[in-house]
Coordinates of C-alpha atoms and ligand atoms in Angstrom, one line a residue:
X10 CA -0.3 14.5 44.0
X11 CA -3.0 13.4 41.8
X12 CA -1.8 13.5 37.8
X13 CA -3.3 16.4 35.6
X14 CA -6.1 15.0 33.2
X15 CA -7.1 15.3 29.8
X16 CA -10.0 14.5 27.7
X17 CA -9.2 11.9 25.4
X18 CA -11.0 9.6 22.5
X19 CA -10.3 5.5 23.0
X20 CA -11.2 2.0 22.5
X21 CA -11.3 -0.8 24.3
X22 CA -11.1 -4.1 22.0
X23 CA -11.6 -4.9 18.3
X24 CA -14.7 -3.9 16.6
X25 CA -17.5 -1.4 17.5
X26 CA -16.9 1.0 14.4
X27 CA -17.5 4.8 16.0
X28 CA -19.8 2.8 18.9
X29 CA -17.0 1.7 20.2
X30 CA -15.2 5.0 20.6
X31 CA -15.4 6.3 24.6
X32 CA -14.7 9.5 25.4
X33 CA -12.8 9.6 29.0
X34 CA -10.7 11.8 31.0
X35 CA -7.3 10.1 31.4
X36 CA -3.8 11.5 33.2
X37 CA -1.4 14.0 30.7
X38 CA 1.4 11.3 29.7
X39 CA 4.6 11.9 31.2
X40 CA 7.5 12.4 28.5
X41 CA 10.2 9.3 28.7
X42 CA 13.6 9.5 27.7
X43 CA 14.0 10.9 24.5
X44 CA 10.6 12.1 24.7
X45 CA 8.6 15.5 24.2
X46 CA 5.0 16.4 25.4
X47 CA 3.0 18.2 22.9
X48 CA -0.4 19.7 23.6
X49 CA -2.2 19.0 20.2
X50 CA -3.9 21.3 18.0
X51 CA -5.5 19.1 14.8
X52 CA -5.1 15.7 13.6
X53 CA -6.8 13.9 10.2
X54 CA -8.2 10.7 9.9
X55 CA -7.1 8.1 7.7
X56 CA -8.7 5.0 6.6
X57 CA -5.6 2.4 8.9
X58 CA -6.6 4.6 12.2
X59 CA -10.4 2.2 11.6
X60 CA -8.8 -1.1 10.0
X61 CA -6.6 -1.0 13.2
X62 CA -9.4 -0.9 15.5
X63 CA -11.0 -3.3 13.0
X64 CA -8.4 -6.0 13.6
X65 CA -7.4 -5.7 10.2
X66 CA -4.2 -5.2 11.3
X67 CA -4.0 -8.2 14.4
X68 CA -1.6 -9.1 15.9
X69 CA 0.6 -6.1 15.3
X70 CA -1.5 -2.9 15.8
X71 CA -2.6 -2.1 18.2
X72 CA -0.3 -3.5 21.2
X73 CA -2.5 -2.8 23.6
X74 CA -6.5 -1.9 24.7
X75 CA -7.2 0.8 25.8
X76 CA -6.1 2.2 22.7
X77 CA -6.4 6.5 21.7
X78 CA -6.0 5.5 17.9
X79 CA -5.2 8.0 15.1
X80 CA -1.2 9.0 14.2
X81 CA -1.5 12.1 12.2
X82 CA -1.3 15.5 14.8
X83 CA 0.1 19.0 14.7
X84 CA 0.5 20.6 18.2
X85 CA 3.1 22.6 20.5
X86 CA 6.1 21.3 22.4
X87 CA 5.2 22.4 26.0
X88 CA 7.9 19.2 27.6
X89 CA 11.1 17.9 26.8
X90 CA 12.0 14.9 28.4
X91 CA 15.8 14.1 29.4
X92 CA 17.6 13.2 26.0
X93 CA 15.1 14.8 23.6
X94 CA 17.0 17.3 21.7
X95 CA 15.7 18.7 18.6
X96 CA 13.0 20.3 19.8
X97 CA 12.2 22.9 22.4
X98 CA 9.0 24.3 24.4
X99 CA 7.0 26.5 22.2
X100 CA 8.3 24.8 18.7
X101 CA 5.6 24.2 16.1
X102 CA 5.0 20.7 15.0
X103 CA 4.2 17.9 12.6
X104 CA 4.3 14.6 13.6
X105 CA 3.2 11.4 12.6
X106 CA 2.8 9.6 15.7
X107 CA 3.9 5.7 16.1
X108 CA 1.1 3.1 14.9
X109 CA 1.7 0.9 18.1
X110 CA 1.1 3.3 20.2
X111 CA -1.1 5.4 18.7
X112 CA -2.6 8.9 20.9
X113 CA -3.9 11.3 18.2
X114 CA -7.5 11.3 19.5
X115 CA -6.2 13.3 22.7
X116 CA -5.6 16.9 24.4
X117 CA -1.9 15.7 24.5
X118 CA 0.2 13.0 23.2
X119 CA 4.0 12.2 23.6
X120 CA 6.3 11.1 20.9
X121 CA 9.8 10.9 19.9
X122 CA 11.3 13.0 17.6
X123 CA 12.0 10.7 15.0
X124 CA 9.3 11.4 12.7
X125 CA 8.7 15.2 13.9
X126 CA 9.0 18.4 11.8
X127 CA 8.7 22.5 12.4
X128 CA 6.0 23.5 11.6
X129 CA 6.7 27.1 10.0
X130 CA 3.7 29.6 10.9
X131 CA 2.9 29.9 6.9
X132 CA 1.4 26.2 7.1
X133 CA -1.9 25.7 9.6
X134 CA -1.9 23.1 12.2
X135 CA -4.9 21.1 10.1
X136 CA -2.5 21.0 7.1
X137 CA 0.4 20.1 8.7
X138 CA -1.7 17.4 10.1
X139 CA -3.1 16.6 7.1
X140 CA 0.5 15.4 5.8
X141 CA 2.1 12.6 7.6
X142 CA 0.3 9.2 6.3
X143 CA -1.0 10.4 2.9
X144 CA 1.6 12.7 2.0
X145 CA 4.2 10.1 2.9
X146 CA 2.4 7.3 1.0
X147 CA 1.7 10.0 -2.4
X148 CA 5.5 10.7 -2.1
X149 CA 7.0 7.1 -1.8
X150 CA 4.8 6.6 -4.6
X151 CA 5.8 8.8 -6.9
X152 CA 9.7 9.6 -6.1
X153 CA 10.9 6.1 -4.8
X154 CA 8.7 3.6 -7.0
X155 CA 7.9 5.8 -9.5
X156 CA 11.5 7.1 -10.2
X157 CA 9.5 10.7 -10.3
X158 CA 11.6 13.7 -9.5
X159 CA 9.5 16.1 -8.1
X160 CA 11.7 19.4 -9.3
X161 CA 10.4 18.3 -12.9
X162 CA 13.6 17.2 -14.6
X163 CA 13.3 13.7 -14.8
X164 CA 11.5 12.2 -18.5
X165 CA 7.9 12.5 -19.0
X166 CA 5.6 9.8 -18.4
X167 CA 1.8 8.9 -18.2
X168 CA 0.9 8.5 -14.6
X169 CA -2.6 7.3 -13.6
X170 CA -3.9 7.7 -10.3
X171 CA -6.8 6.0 -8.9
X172 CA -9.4 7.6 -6.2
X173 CA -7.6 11.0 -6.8
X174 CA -9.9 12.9 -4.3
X175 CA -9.5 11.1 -1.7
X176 CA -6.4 12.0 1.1
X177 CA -3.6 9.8 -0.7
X178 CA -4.8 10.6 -4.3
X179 CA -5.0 14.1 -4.3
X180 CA -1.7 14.5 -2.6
X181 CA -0.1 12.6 -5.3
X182 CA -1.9 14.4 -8.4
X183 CA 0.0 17.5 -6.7
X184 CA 3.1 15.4 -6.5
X185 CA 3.1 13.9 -10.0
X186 CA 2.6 17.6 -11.4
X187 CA 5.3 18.9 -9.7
X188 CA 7.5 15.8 -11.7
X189 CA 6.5 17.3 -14.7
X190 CA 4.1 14.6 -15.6
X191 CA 1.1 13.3 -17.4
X192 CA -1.6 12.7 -14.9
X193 CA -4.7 11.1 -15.9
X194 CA -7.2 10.9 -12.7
X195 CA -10.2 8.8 -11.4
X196 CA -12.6 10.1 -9.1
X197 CA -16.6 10.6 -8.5
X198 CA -18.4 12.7 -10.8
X199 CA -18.7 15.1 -8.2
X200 CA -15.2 15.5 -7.4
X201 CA -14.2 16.3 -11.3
X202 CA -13.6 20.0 -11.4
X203 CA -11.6 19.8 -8.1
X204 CA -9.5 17.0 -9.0
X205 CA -8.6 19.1 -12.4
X206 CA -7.8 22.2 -10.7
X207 CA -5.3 20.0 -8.8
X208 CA -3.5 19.6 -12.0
X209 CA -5.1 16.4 -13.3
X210 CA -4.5 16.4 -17.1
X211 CA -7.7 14.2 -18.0
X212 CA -9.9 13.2 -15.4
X213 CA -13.1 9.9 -15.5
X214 CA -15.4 9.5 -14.0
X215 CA -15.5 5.9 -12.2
X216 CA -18.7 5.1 -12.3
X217 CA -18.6 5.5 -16.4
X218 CA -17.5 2.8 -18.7
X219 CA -14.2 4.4 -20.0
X220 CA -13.7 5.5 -16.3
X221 CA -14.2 1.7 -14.9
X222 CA -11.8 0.7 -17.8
X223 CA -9.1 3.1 -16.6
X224 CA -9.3 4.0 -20.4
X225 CA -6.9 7.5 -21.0
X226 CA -9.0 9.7 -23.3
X227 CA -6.2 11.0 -25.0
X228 CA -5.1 7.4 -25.8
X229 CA -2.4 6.9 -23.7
X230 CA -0.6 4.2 -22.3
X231 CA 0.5 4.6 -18.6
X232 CA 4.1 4.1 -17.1
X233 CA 2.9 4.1 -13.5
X234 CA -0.6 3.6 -12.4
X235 CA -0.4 4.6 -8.5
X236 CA -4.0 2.5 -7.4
X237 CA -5.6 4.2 -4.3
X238 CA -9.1 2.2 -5.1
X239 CA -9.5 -1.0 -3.5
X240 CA -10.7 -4.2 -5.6
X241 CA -9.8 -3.0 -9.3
X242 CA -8.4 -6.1 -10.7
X243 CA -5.1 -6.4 -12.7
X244 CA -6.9 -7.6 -15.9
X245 CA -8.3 -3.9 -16.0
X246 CA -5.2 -2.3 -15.6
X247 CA -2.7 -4.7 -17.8
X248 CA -4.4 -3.1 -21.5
X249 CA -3.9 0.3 -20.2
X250 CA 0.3 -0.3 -19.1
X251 CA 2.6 0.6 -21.7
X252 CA 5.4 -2.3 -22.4
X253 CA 7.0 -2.0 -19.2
X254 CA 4.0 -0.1 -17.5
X255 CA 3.9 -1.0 -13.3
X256 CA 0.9 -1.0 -11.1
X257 CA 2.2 0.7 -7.4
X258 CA -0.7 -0.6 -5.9
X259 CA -1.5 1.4 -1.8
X260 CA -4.8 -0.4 -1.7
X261 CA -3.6 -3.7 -2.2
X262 CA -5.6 -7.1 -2.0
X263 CA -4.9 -11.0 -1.5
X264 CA -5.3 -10.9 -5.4
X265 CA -2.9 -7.8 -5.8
X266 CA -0.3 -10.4 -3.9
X267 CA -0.7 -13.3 -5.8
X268 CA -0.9 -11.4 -9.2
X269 CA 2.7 -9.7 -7.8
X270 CA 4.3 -13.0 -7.1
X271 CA 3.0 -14.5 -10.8
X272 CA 4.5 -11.4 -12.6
X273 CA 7.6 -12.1 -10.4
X274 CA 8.2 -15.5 -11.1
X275 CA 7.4 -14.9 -15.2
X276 CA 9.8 -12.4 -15.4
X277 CA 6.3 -10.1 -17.2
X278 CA 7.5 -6.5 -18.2
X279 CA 4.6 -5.3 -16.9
X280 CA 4.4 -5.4 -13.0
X281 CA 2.2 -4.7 -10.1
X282 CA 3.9 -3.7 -6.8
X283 CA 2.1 -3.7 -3.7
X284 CA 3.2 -0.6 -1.4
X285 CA 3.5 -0.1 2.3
X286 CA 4.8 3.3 3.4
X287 CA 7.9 3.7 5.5
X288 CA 8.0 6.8 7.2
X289 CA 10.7 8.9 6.9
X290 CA 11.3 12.4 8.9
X291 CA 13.1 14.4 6.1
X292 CA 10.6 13.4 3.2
X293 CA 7.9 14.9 5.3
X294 CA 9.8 17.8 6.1
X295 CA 9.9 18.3 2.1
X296 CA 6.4 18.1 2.1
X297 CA 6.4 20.5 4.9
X298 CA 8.4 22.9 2.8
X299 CA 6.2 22.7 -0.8
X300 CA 3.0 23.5 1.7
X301 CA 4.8 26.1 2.5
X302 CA 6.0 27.5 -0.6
X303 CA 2.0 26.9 -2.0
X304 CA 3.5 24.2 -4.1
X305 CA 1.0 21.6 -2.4
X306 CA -1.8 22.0 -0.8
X307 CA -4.6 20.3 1.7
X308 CA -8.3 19.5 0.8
X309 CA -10.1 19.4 3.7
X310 CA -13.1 17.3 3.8
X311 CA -14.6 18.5 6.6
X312 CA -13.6 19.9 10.3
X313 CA -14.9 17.9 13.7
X314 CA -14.8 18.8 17.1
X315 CA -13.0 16.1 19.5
X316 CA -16.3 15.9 20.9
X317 CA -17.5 14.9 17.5
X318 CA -14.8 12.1 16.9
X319 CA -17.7 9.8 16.4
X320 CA -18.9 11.6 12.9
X321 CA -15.7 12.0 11.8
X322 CA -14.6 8.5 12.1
X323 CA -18.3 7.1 10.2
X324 CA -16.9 9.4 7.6
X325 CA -13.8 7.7 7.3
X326 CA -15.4 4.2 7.4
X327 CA -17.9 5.3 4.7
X328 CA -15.1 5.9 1.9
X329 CA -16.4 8.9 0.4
X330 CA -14.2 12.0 1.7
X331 CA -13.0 14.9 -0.6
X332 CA -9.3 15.2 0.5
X333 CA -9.2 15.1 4.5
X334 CA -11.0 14.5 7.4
X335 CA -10.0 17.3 10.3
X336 CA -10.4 16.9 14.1
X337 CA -9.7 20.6 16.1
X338 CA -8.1 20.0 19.1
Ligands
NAP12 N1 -0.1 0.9 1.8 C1 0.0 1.9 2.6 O1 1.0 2.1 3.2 C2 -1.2 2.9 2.6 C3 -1.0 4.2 3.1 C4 -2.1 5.1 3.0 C5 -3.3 4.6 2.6 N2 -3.5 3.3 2.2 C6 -4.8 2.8 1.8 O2 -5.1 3.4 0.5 C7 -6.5 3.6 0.3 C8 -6.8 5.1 0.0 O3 -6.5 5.9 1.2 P1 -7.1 7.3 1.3 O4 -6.7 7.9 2.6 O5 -6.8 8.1 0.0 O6 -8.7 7.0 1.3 P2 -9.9 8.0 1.3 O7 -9.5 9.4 1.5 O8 -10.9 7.4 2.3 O9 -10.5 7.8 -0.2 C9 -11.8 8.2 -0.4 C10 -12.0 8.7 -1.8 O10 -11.8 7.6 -2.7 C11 -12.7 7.7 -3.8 N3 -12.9 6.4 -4.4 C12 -13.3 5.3 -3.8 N4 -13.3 4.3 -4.6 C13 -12.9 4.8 -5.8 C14 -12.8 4.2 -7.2 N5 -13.0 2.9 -7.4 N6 -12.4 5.0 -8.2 C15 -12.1 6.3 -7.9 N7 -12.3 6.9 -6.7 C16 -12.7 6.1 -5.7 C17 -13.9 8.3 -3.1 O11 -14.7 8.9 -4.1 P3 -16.4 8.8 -4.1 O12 -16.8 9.4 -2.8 O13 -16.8 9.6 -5.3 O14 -16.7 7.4 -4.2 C18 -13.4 9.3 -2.1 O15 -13.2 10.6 -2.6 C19 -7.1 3.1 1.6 O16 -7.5 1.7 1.4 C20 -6.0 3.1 2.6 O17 -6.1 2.2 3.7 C21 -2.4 2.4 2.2

């Protein structure tokens, strides 16, 4: 019997930006062992699903052309495959999908359930899959590099946080106010009053002098500077770290390397740590549960058909979305 099909968004080697994106009808997967089926409701874009297809990532990601890129998906359990058995038909999800393999761009994609979560009715299917990748990376940030505790009773300190509108940043100037924190913010002029009824203490403007300087207008010193801005270098961050002030650097560059080595090897006080998220289920369950309870919450750039995966991935390239690109589907 011929396999059911689905419409699904792919690629077929390196390069091509949203050119190279084909839509095609391909067979439903098949849950493997320890595998569910889930029909998928929304995913969000982040700026790896396009470095991947880039080659940014070679030789790891992806392991194979064709390739239905993006990781981040909400959707329904509707089959469990033989071993698989958290999860039942009809349960609610979030998931962050595995890098290798990808699927997000698709009717249906299956997973394991390592790094899937309910999905309580309170939280939409765009922001639960809004969460994985950002909120993930905001809360490694913050709670395991930062020493943050995000019930507020750990000490005080100044946090900066670079690109704070965009879908990393804005997660963690939620985050860092939940720690009971001091959160100075960079973003676009634009973006200002958003970012500050985020929480944001003090907010520049980037494109300004004092904002390009990282400069605190209240004077202050910074603790932790989480970077979500590619290409600031550490001689603009060192004046603004207090003594023992460290730089947990997501966007990090060849320079961001070396400069982590050199502090490193000269024992400096003041650090720079570059930062690759490791996903782990039960973190983004909390985050789950503080969307949930309104303690956190998504901004969505803007909402695309899968038949409009093109426009929503030139977004993503162009570097200039406010919180989250959406796909419905
Ligand atoms: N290491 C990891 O494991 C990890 C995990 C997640 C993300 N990342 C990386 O972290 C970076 C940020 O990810 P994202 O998802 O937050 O990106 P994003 O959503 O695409 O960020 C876009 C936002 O950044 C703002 N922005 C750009 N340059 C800025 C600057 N110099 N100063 C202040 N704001 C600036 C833009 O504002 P304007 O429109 O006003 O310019 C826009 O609102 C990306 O390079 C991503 O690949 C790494």
């Amino acid at each position: 019997m011929a396999a059911k099909l689905m419409h699904a968004v792919q690629y077929d080697s390196y390069g091509g930006g949203a050119a190279g994106l084909k839509h095609v009808e391909v067979p439903i997967p098949a849950p493997k062992k320890n595998e569910v089926l889930l029909k998928l409701e929304a995913a969000s874009l982040n700026p790896v699903d396009w470095k991947i297809q880039k080659g940014e990532l070679r030789p790891l990601f992806p392991r194979k052309f064709p390739q239905i890129p993006v990781t981040d998906v909400a959707g329904e359990v509707v089959e469990v495959g033989q071993g698989a058995k958290k999860f039942k038909v009809g349960d609610k999800v979030v998931v962050l999908l595995s890098h290798f393999s990808g699927g997000g761009l698709a009717e249906f994609a299956v997973t394991t359930e390592r790094l899937m979560v309910a999905r309580p009715p309170e939280v939409s299917a765009a922001e639960g899959a809004c969460l994985p990748v950002a909120g993930l990376t905001a809360h490694q940030a913050l709670t395991h590099c930062a020493g943050i505790k995000l019930d507020g009773t750990g000490q005080n300190k100044n946090i900066l946080i670079t690109a704070a509108s965009g879908g990393v940043g804005h997660y963690a100037v939620q985050l860092a106010k939940l720690g009971n924190t001091h959160v100075t913010a960079t973003c676009g002029a634009r973006n200002i009053e958003l970012v500050k009824s985020l929480g944001a203490d003090e907010v520049l403007d980037y494109k300004t002098e004092d904002g390009a300087a990282l400069k605190s207008p209240s004077g202050r010193k910074y603790d932790f500077v989480i970077n979500c801005a590619k290409g600031i270098p550490w001689s603009t961050f060192e004046p603004s770290l207090s003594a023992k002030g460290k730089v947990i650097d997501i966007a990090p560059t060849t320079s961001s390397f070396a400069t982590f080595v050199v502090k490193k090897l000269t024992f400096s006080k003041k650090q720079l740590v570059p930062l690759l998220m490791i996903p782990k289920g039960g973190k983004l369950e909390c985050l789950v549960s503080l969307v949930k309870e309104k303690k956190l919450k998504a901004v969505i750039d803007s909402t695309h058909s899968l038949s409009q995966a093109e426009d929503a991935w030139i977004k993503s390239i162009e570097g200039h979305a406010t919180g989250k690109i959406i796909l419905e589907l």
